């Protein structure tokens, strides 16, 4: 009998991409990576992963490749671990009559502007926001919102293009750059609009949802503005009961309002007082090694659960009694232009810290690195486990400071980051109607 296939449409270059293929093999199916450029994923060659070269942005070419594979062996499931291709995978699964989320719901969810409208209309708390297709509209939106604002693409992943803008000039400059781009970092066409939103200063969290069930709440650590690089995570988050309940309730309501409820959803939120406001819902597993933290802390294998769901197999989210209880990750980023020196010694020092279970530097010694603008600027990570989040967090931070960070040798002086306040007014902007709200769209919540 021919072994069934699990088709993986593209992958993420770090994190869980490799694990998807491994879990498929564990379940007795053959993973097949469909990619325009399999060389983007070094693990594919290292692990002997079967690959098919196809233009994954061309629906007809992709369907032709899939039907060709299906003619030779049964296709048991279709998935993607990439933010950019989850809707494509969902559409293929639907055409093949296989399990998966609603492709229309995923597609709408990936448009952050459409997502915000849907959530606001459903009464799910979100930041105040506006959508702008021109620089003048972005400036007007920022003036309406008042104070520093966040300007971001309406599609994207890993904090790419997300920036805090403190005044009119910063809004204009960043919006101009985003609007000028016709394709994103994956070469896919961009929509030609940007999101301008209220800057929330409360703590950031994510709730990992599977189906309609909240699995765990994650405390997130974010680097200094104006960029929003995630520098670490703690599982589980330690919170007062009311705030913990607000985060979980809002996340589950958001998933339902968006028509999701199949498989994994990574819901990012910030606290605004005791109100949990949704920053965005990602219809996929979390990045940043969060699934690995959940596995170590709770014994819940979210990657395996996603693969099992795609194959139509039962999913168990109950966890394991022998799990550590807590896990933390800290990412190494450069504060200034630096060079990586003794990589091996730095990794060894990090591994020697009690509680550390995994550590890695991503680039070889001699590499010049610069401060991170997004996830691509992270230079390494350390993961620690413990019986409580405080224990795992302390171990991870110690291993980062006394271990991985010793590999960085600064080449330039560090420039202090200006503090951010939430009450700096924007200068007068053209195009603001008498009501003070931007002409295109403004949704207060």
Tab-separated table of C-alpha atoms in Angstrom:
chain	number	residue	atom	x	y	z
A	1	UNK	CA	0.000	0.000	0.000
A	2	UNK	CA	1.278	3.487	-0.893
A	3	UNK	CA	2.130	5.650	2.125
A	4	UNK	CA	-0.135	8.726	2.459
A	5	UNK	CA	1.305	12.219	2.034
A	6	UNK	CA	1.097	15.350	4.142
A	7	UNK	CA	1.631	18.354	1.889
A	8	UNK	CA	3.400	21.339	3.438
A	9	UNK	CA	2.958	24.547	1.439
A	10	UNK	CA	6.128	26.518	2.083
A	11	UNK	CA	7.429	26.720	5.649
A	12	UNK	CA	8.836	29.125	8.173
A	13	UNK	CA	12.601	29.478	8.071
A	14	UNK	CA	12.952	29.157	11.848
A	15	UNK	CA	10.975	27.546	14.646
A	16	UNK	CA	8.391	24.897	13.900
A	17	UNK	CA	8.836	24.260	10.164
A	18	UNK	CA	11.189	21.366	10.699
A	19	UNK	CA	8.982	19.943	13.449
A	20	UNK	CA	5.941	19.688	11.164
A	21	UNK	CA	7.807	17.260	8.930
A	22	UNK	CA	9.108	15.274	11.897
A	23	UNK	CA	5.640	14.889	13.424
A	24	UNK	CA	4.261	13.717	10.077
A	25	UNK	CA	6.882	10.968	9.914
A	26	UNK	CA	6.078	9.961	13.489
A	27	UNK	CA	2.453	9.463	12.414
A	28	UNK	CA	3.424	7.274	9.475
A	29	UNK	CA	2.854	9.729	6.633
A	30	UNK	CA	5.362	11.177	4.185
A	31	UNK	CA	5.847	14.958	4.431
A	32	UNK	CA	6.249	16.711	1.082
A	33	UNK	CA	7.384	20.335	0.951
A	34	UNK	CA	5.893	22.375	-1.886
A	35	UNK	CA	8.066	25.439	-2.391
A	36	UNK	CA	9.168	27.938	-4.989
A	37	UNK	CA	12.647	27.707	-3.494
A	38	UNK	CA	13.293	24.758	-1.144
A	39	UNK	CA	16.800	26.117	-0.508
A	40	UNK	CA	15.179	28.725	1.773
A	41	UNK	CA	14.779	25.894	4.284
A	42	UNK	CA	18.161	24.239	4.968
A	43	UNK	CA	16.530	21.550	7.129
A	44	UNK	CA	14.782	20.140	4.037
A	45	UNK	CA	18.071	18.954	2.552
A	46	UNK	CA	19.570	18.050	5.927
A	47	UNK	CA	16.591	15.814	6.794
A	48	UNK	CA	16.117	14.352	3.316
A	49	UNK	CA	12.653	15.902	3.057
A	50	UNK	CA	10.879	15.232	-0.217
A	51	UNK	CA	10.386	18.533	-2.052
A	52	UNK	CA	8.475	19.712	-5.108
A	53	UNK	CA	9.501	22.962	-6.779
A	54	UNK	CA	6.399	24.935	-7.774
A	55	UNK	CA	5.307	28.562	-7.845
A	56	UNK	CA	3.287	28.565	-4.631
A	57	UNK	CA	1.898	32.014	-5.458
A	58	UNK	CA	0.275	30.626	-8.629
A	59	UNK	CA	-2.937	28.782	-7.728
A	60	UNK	CA	-3.157	26.939	-11.054
A	61	UNK	CA	0.459	25.751	-10.934
A	62	UNK	CA	0.049	24.673	-7.336
A	63	UNK	CA	-3.149	22.734	-8.031
A	64	UNK	CA	-1.488	21.011	-10.996
A	65	UNK	CA	1.378	19.892	-8.729
A	66	UNK	CA	-0.995	18.715	-6.001
A	67	UNK	CA	-3.173	16.682	-8.374
A	68	UNK	CA	-0.043	15.116	-9.803
A	69	UNK	CA	1.034	14.023	-6.354
A	70	UNK	CA	-2.472	12.803	-5.521
A	71	UNK	CA	-2.487	10.617	-8.625
A	72	UNK	CA	0.503	8.676	-7.319
A	73	UNK	CA	-0.267	8.492	-3.590
A	74	UNK	CA	-3.171	9.434	-1.309
A	75	UNK	CA	-2.943	12.954	0.085
A	76	UNK	CA	-3.965	12.755	3.742
A	77	UNK	CA	-3.607	16.422	4.689
A	78	UNK	CA	-2.414	19.894	3.690
A	79	UNK	CA	-0.799	22.421	6.028
A	80	UNK	CA	1.518	25.396	6.107
A	81	UNK	CA	3.614	26.634	8.998
A	82	UNK	CA	4.076	29.962	7.195
A	83	UNK	CA	1.917	33.005	7.936
A	84	UNK	CA	1.914	33.781	4.220
A	85	UNK	CA	0.546	30.460	3.003
A	86	UNK	CA	-1.974	29.317	5.616
A	87	UNK	CA	-4.872	30.479	3.448
A	88	UNK	CA	-3.390	28.743	0.401
A	89	UNK	CA	-3.078	25.486	2.351
A	90	UNK	CA	-6.633	25.830	3.667
A	91	UNK	CA	-7.944	26.320	0.128
A	92	UNK	CA	-6.127	23.233	-1.137
A	93	UNK	CA	-7.407	21.135	1.761
A	94	UNK	CA	-10.970	22.233	1.001
A	95	UNK	CA	-10.616	21.362	-2.699
A	96	UNK	CA	-9.339	17.913	-1.733
A	97	UNK	CA	-12.102	17.380	0.827
A	98	UNK	CA	-9.607	17.267	3.696
A	99	UNK	CA	-9.758	18.803	7.191
A	100	UNK	CA	-8.796	22.414	7.624
A	101	UNK	CA	-10.004	25.886	8.541
A	102	UNK	CA	-12.266	28.006	6.368
A	103	UNK	CA	-10.023	29.424	3.653
A	104	UNK	CA	-12.202	32.541	3.428
A	105	UNK	CA	-11.950	33.094	7.181
A	106	UNK	CA	-8.185	32.654	7.142
A	107	UNK	CA	-7.817	34.974	4.165
A	108	UNK	CA	-9.883	37.684	5.839
A	109	UNK	CA	-8.012	37.193	9.109
A	110	UNK	CA	-4.656	37.727	7.434
A	111	UNK	CA	-5.790	41.217	6.386
A	112	UNK	CA	-5.266	43.128	9.628
A	113	UNK	CA	-7.632	45.896	8.549
A	114	UNK	CA	-10.456	43.470	7.746
A	115	UNK	CA	-9.705	41.594	10.953
A	116	UNK	CA	-9.965	44.770	13.022
A	117	UNK	CA	-13.286	45.729	11.442
A	118	UNK	CA	-14.744	42.290	12.130
A	119	UNK	CA	-13.589	42.267	15.743
A	120	UNK	CA	-14.789	45.811	16.401
A	121	UNK	CA	-18.201	45.046	14.909
A	122	UNK	CA	-18.438	41.945	17.134
A	123	UNK	CA	-17.647	43.978	20.246
A	124	UNK	CA	-14.236	42.413	20.813
A	125	UNK	CA	-11.896	45.037	22.328
A	126	UNK	CA	-9.187	46.297	19.933
A	127	UNK	CA	-7.041	49.436	19.819
A	128	UNK	CA	-8.540	52.451	18.076
A	129	UNK	CA	-7.360	52.373	14.482
A	130	UNK	CA	-7.621	53.758	10.980
A	131	UNK	CA	-6.662	52.483	7.528
A	132	UNK	CA	-4.691	54.743	5.192
A	133	UNK	CA	-3.879	54.423	1.501
A	134	UNK	CA	-1.952	57.687	1.249
A	135	UNK	CA	0.627	59.435	3.399
A	136	UNK	CA	-1.745	62.347	4.081
A	137	UNK	CA	-4.386	59.897	5.330
A	138	UNK	CA	-1.840	58.291	7.659
A	139	UNK	CA	-0.922	61.700	9.081
A	140	UNK	CA	-4.597	62.574	9.536
A	141	UNK	CA	-5.218	59.254	11.282
A	142	UNK	CA	-2.323	59.864	13.654
A	143	UNK	CA	-3.618	63.334	14.491
A	144	UNK	CA	-7.078	61.920	15.208
A	145	UNK	CA	-5.666	59.208	17.456
A	146	UNK	CA	-3.328	61.611	19.252
A	147	UNK	CA	0.064	60.888	20.777
A	148	UNK	CA	2.463	58.229	19.470
A	149	UNK	CA	0.882	55.731	17.085
A	150	UNK	CA	1.859	52.405	15.608
A	151	UNK	CA	2.083	52.241	11.816
A	152	UNK	CA	2.209	48.775	10.276
A	153	UNK	CA	1.452	46.813	7.091
A	154	UNK	CA	-1.997	45.226	6.936
A	155	UNK	CA	-0.315	41.922	6.113
A	156	UNK	CA	2.881	40.507	7.522
A	157	UNK	CA	4.557	38.489	10.232
A	158	UNK	CA	7.284	38.695	12.837
A	159	UNK	CA	6.857	42.454	13.487
A	160	UNK	CA	8.059	43.214	9.971
A	161	UNK	CA	7.374	46.867	9.177
A	162	UNK	CA	5.760	47.563	12.573
A	163	UNK	CA	6.965	50.868	14.001
A	164	UNK	CA	6.113	53.344	16.731
A	165	UNK	CA	5.896	56.848	15.288
A	166	UNK	CA	6.098	59.764	17.704
A	167	UNK	CA	5.338	62.711	15.409
A	168	UNK	CA	4.076	63.709	11.986
A	169	UNK	CA	7.458	63.342	10.276
A	170	UNK	CA	7.931	59.802	11.571
A	171	UNK	CA	4.397	58.844	10.504
A	172	UNK	CA	4.927	60.327	7.054
A	173	UNK	CA	8.312	58.710	6.562
A	174	UNK	CA	7.301	55.229	7.670
A	175	UNK	CA	3.938	55.263	5.890
A	176	UNK	CA	5.630	56.445	2.692
A	177	UNK	CA	8.074	53.560	2.806
A	178	UNK	CA	5.384	50.955	3.467
A	179	UNK	CA	3.046	52.312	0.783
A	180	UNK	CA	5.843	52.418	-1.797
A	181	UNK	CA	6.442	48.674	-1.469
A	182	UNK	CA	4.611	46.640	-4.099
A	183	UNK	CA	5.694	43.217	-2.793
A	184	UNK	CA	6.563	41.920	0.658
A	185	UNK	CA	9.642	40.042	1.831
A	186	UNK	CA	8.222	36.849	0.320
A	187	UNK	CA	7.694	38.472	-3.070
A	188	UNK	CA	3.906	38.486	-2.667
A	189	UNK	CA	1.859	41.519	-3.743
A	190	UNK	CA	1.012	44.008	-0.994
A	191	UNK	CA	-2.467	45.582	-0.617
A	192	UNK	CA	-1.334	49.222	-0.816
A	193	UNK	CA	-2.742	50.362	2.535
A	194	UNK	CA	-1.350	50.637	6.062
A	195	UNK	CA	-2.830	50.389	9.526
A	196	UNK	CA	-2.438	53.331	11.915
A	197	UNK	CA	-3.385	52.398	15.449
A	198	UNK	CA	-3.474	53.555	19.032
A	199	UNK	CA	-0.254	52.805	20.921
A	200	UNK	CA	-1.057	50.714	23.982
A	201	UNK	CA	1.531	50.740	26.742
A	202	UNK	CA	0.218	47.831	28.818
A	203	UNK	CA	1.903	44.439	29.085
A	204	UNK	CA	1.755	42.176	26.039
A	205	UNK	CA	0.596	38.560	26.076
A	206	UNK	CA	-0.504	35.853	23.712
A	207	UNK	CA	-3.158	33.216	24.210
A	208	UNK	CA	-2.565	29.990	22.323
A	209	UNK	CA	-5.934	28.696	21.178
A	210	UNK	CA	-6.614	25.333	19.578
A	211	UNK	CA	-10.029	24.894	18.044
A	212	UNK	CA	-12.209	26.801	20.488
A	213	UNK	CA	-10.100	26.015	23.565
A	214	UNK	CA	-7.510	28.295	25.183
A	215	UNK	CA	-4.463	26.141	25.894
A	216	UNK	CA	-2.163	28.579	27.705
A	217	UNK	CA	-1.423	32.283	28.165
A	218	UNK	CA	2.114	33.430	27.367
A	219	UNK	CA	3.881	36.479	28.829
A	220	UNK	CA	5.766	38.286	26.071
A	221	UNK	CA	8.864	40.449	26.347
A	222	UNK	CA	9.269	43.145	23.700
A	223	UNK	CA	12.370	45.222	23.000
A	224	UNK	CA	12.666	48.982	23.087
A	225	UNK	CA	10.608	51.090	20.674
A	226	UNK	CA	10.321	52.273	17.986
A	227	UNK	CA	10.395	48.657	16.790
A	228	UNK	CA	8.598	45.759	18.467
A	229	UNK	CA	11.051	42.865	18.448
A	230	UNK	CA	9.962	40.004	20.684
A	231	UNK	CA	12.923	39.262	22.939
A	232	UNK	CA	11.433	36.492	25.080
A	233	UNK	CA	8.422	34.516	26.296
A	234	UNK	CA	7.391	32.885	29.571
A	235	UNK	CA	4.945	29.949	29.800
A	236	UNK	CA	2.628	30.188	31.605
A	237	UNK	CA	2.036	33.892	32.257
A	238	UNK	CA	1.636	34.883	35.908
A	239	UNK	CA	-1.326	37.253	36.287
A	240	UNK	CA	-4.086	38.330	38.660
A	241	UNK	CA	-7.146	36.146	38.134
A	242	UNK	CA	-9.282	38.938	36.617
A	243	UNK	CA	-6.674	39.859	34.006
A	244	UNK	CA	-5.978	36.214	33.180
A	245	UNK	CA	-9.688	35.616	32.625
A	246	UNK	CA	-10.010	38.744	30.485
A	247	UNK	CA	-7.177	37.639	28.206
A	248	UNK	CA	-8.576	34.140	27.716
A	249	UNK	CA	-12.162	35.313	27.239
A	250	UNK	CA	-11.190	37.980	24.708
A	251	UNK	CA	-8.941	35.602	22.758
A	252	UNK	CA	-11.609	32.899	22.462
A	253	UNK	CA	-14.259	35.470	21.495
A	254	UNK	CA	-11.925	36.865	18.837
A	255	UNK	CA	-11.314	33.444	17.288
A	256	UNK	CA	-15.070	32.814	17.133
A	257	UNK	CA	-15.866	36.256	15.711
A	258	UNK	CA	-13.396	35.676	12.883
A	259	UNK	CA	-14.972	32.358	11.881
A	260	UNK	CA	-11.937	30.299	12.824
A	261	UNK	CA	-12.159	27.561	15.476
A	262	UNK	CA	-10.179	24.869	13.631
A	263	UNK	CA	-6.637	24.069	14.627
A	264	UNK	CA	-4.211	26.561	16.093
A	265	UNK	CA	-4.630	30.305	16.515
A	266	UNK	CA	-2.047	32.605	18.048
A	267	UNK	CA	-3.841	35.598	19.598
A	268	UNK	CA	-1.718	38.588	20.605
A	269	UNK	CA	-3.160	41.042	23.122
A	270	UNK	CA	-2.173	43.969	25.321
A	271	UNK	CA	-3.720	44.926	28.621
A	272	UNK	CA	-5.307	48.370	28.716
A	273	UNK	CA	-5.974	48.586	32.427
A	274	UNK	CA	-8.045	45.465	33.054
A	275	UNK	CA	-9.310	45.380	29.453
A	276	UNK	CA	-7.607	42.898	27.128
A	277	UNK	CA	-7.379	44.370	23.621
A	278	UNK	CA	-6.553	42.203	20.626
A	279	UNK	CA	-3.501	43.350	18.689
A	280	UNK	CA	-3.954	40.603	16.106
A	281	UNK	CA	-5.147	37.045	15.614
A	282	UNK	CA	-2.843	34.792	13.609
A	283	UNK	CA	-4.601	31.707	12.170
A	284	UNK	CA	-1.597	29.489	12.756
A	285	UNK	CA	0.745	28.220	15.435
A	286	UNK	CA	2.820	30.798	17.262
A	287	UNK	CA	6.371	31.517	16.192
A	288	UNK	CA	9.238	32.394	18.500
A	289	UNK	CA	9.570	28.792	19.717
A	290	UNK	CA	6.373	29.178	21.778
A	291	UNK	CA	5.095	25.686	20.838
A	292	UNK	CA	8.350	24.254	22.208
A	293	UNK	CA	7.858	26.173	25.461
A	294	UNK	CA	4.298	24.854	25.745
A	295	UNK	CA	5.535	21.302	25.157
A	296	UNK	CA	8.178	21.571	27.862
A	297	UNK	CA	6.018	23.455	30.381
A	298	UNK	CA	2.687	21.684	29.908
A	299	UNK	CA	3.426	18.550	27.918
A	300	UNK	CA	1.063	19.713	25.147
A	301	UNK	CA	2.505	19.146	21.672
A	302	UNK	CA	0.844	21.884	19.602
A	303	UNK	CA	2.806	21.016	16.468
A	304	UNK	CA	1.737	17.394	16.734
A	305	UNK	CA	-1.837	18.484	17.427
A	306	UNK	CA	-1.881	20.618	14.271
A	307	UNK	CA	-0.551	17.763	12.168
A	308	UNK	CA	-3.034	15.313	13.683
A	309	UNK	CA	-5.925	17.715	13.033
A	310	UNK	CA	-4.875	18.053	9.385
A	311	UNK	CA	-4.839	14.272	9.058
A	312	UNK	CA	-8.274	13.949	10.666
A	313	UNK	CA	-6.838	12.272	13.755
A	314	UNK	CA	-8.061	12.944	17.338
A	315	UNK	CA	-6.216	15.640	19.251
A	316	UNK	CA	-5.334	15.498	22.971
A	317	UNK	CA	-4.625	18.836	24.681
A	318	UNK	CA	-4.643	17.511	28.250
A	319	UNK	CA	-0.868	17.687	28.676
A	320	UNK	CA	1.494	15.446	30.601
A	321	UNK	CA	1.792	15.168	34.402
A	322	UNK	CA	5.583	14.938	34.208
A	323	UNK	CA	5.997	18.229	32.302
A	324	UNK	CA	8.332	20.773	33.904
A	325	UNK	CA	5.599	23.256	34.820
A	326	UNK	CA	7.184	26.336	33.249
A	327	UNK	CA	9.511	27.277	30.417
A	328	UNK	CA	11.090	30.497	29.181
A	329	UNK	CA	12.999	31.651	26.127
A	330	UNK	CA	15.242	34.671	25.716
A	331	UNK	CA	16.561	35.841	22.352
A	332	UNK	CA	19.928	37.456	21.836
A	333	UNK	CA	19.822	40.808	20.057
A	334	UNK	CA	22.571	43.340	19.551
A	335	UNK	CA	22.215	46.737	21.215
A	336	UNK	CA	24.608	48.251	18.711
A	337	UNK	CA	26.641	47.147	15.711
A	338	UNK	CA	28.680	44.209	16.946
A	339	UNK	CA	30.655	41.209	15.834
A	340	UNK	CA	30.102	37.649	17.020
A	341	UNK	CA	33.324	36.436	18.608
A	342	UNK	CA	33.767	33.143	20.494
A	343	UNK	CA	30.461	31.479	19.642
A	344	UNK	CA	31.361	28.043	21.014
A	345	UNK	CA	32.408	29.416	24.406
A	346	UNK	CA	29.285	31.554	24.680
A	347	UNK	CA	27.018	28.587	23.951
A	348	UNK	CA	28.897	26.429	26.441
A	349	UNK	CA	28.551	29.073	29.159
A	350	UNK	CA	24.809	29.317	28.507
A	351	UNK	CA	24.342	25.537	28.623
A	352	UNK	CA	26.131	25.394	31.980
A	353	UNK	CA	23.406	27.403	33.714
A	354	UNK	CA	21.110	25.081	35.723
A	355	UNK	CA	17.694	24.738	34.094
A	356	UNK	CA	18.845	25.481	30.546
A	357	UNK	CA	17.593	22.855	28.089
A	358	UNK	CA	18.447	24.374	24.709
A	359	UNK	CA	20.679	27.110	23.355
A	360	UNK	CA	21.886	28.214	19.958
A	361	UNK	CA	23.608	31.041	18.146
A	362	UNK	CA	22.375	31.345	14.589
A	363	UNK	CA	25.469	32.783	12.876
A	364	UNK	CA	29.150	31.837	12.861
A	365	UNK	CA	31.951	33.653	14.636
A	366	UNK	CA	33.152	36.717	12.752
A	367	UNK	CA	29.664	37.754	11.620
A	368	UNK	CA	28.867	41.459	11.981
A	369	UNK	CA	25.386	42.034	13.384
A	370	UNK	CA	23.259	45.150	13.932
A	371	UNK	CA	20.330	46.030	16.236
A	372	UNK	CA	17.196	44.065	15.378
A	373	UNK	CA	14.368	45.708	13.449
A	374	UNK	CA	12.246	42.535	13.464
A	375	UNK	CA	12.561	38.811	14.195
A	376	UNK	CA	15.281	38.420	11.544
A	377	UNK	CA	17.656	40.416	13.764
A	378	UNK	CA	17.600	37.884	16.578
A	379	UNK	CA	21.025	36.250	16.811
A	380	UNK	CA	20.330	33.272	19.058
A	381	UNK	CA	18.192	31.893	21.865
A	382	UNK	CA	18.294	30.090	25.155
A	383	UNK	CA	15.433	28.000	26.593
A	384	UNK	CA	15.141	27.099	30.267
A	385	UNK	CA	12.617	24.977	32.133
A	386	UNK	CA	11.611	25.005	35.778
A	387	UNK	CA	8.818	24.306	38.200
A	388	UNK	CA	7.588	27.930	38.094
A	389	UNK	CA	7.818	30.769	35.543
A	390	UNK	CA	10.014	32.823	37.885
A	391	UNK	CA	12.520	29.965	38.007
A	392	UNK	CA	12.648	29.358	34.259
A	393	UNK	CA	12.777	33.099	33.504
A	394	UNK	CA	15.702	33.666	35.872
A	395	UNK	CA	17.631	30.770	34.351
A	396	UNK	CA	17.022	31.966	30.797
A	397	UNK	CA	18.014	35.540	31.607
A	398	UNK	CA	21.160	34.386	33.416
A	399	UNK	CA	22.152	32.163	30.504
A	400	UNK	CA	21.549	35.001	28.061
A	401	UNK	CA	23.570	37.539	30.051
A	402	UNK	CA	26.445	35.331	31.217
A	403	UNK	CA	26.437	33.049	28.184
A	404	UNK	CA	25.177	34.045	24.751
A	405	UNK	CA	25.671	37.791	25.179
A	406	UNK	CA	29.395	37.301	25.798
A	407	UNK	CA	29.741	36.431	22.106
A	408	UNK	CA	28.929	40.046	21.135
A	409	UNK	CA	31.740	42.573	20.827
A	410	UNK	CA	30.415	46.083	20.219
A	411	UNK	CA	31.854	48.050	17.296
A	412	UNK	CA	30.097	51.354	18.012
A	413	UNK	CA	28.802	53.262	21.020
A	414	UNK	CA	25.216	52.625	22.174
A	415	UNK	CA	22.752	55.481	21.546
A	416	UNK	CA	20.160	55.810	24.336
A	417	UNK	CA	16.534	55.212	23.321
A	418	UNK	CA	14.229	58.178	23.905
A	419	UNK	CA	11.395	57.488	26.366
A	420	UNK	CA	7.888	57.151	24.948
A	421	UNK	CA	4.844	58.856	26.387
A	422	UNK	CA	1.257	58.411	25.336
A	423	UNK	CA	0.311	62.080	25.293
A	424	UNK	CA	2.584	63.733	22.728
A	425	UNK	CA	0.307	65.598	20.274
A	426	UNK	CA	0.776	65.279	16.526
A	427	UNK	CA	1.400	68.519	14.618
A	428	UNK	CA	-1.339	69.859	12.351
A	429	UNK	CA	-1.973	67.610	9.378
A	430	UNK	CA	-3.773	68.239	6.089
A	431	UNK	CA	-6.861	66.332	5.095
A	432	UNK	CA	-8.558	66.165	8.492
A	433	UNK	CA	-12.312	66.734	8.268
A	434	UNK	CA	-14.118	68.961	10.740
A	435	UNK	CA	-15.002	65.958	12.909
A	436	UNK	CA	-11.294	65.288	13.491
A	437	UNK	CA	-11.592	61.714	12.173
A	438	UNK	CA	-9.629	60.626	9.096
A	439	UNK	CA	-11.561	60.595	5.855
A	440	UNK	CA	-11.043	56.936	4.946
A	441	UNK	CA	-11.926	55.057	8.114
A	442	UNK	CA	-11.795	55.463	11.865
A	443	UNK	CA	-13.126	52.963	14.348
A	444	UNK	CA	-13.062	53.910	18.026
A	445	UNK	CA	-13.559	50.986	20.401
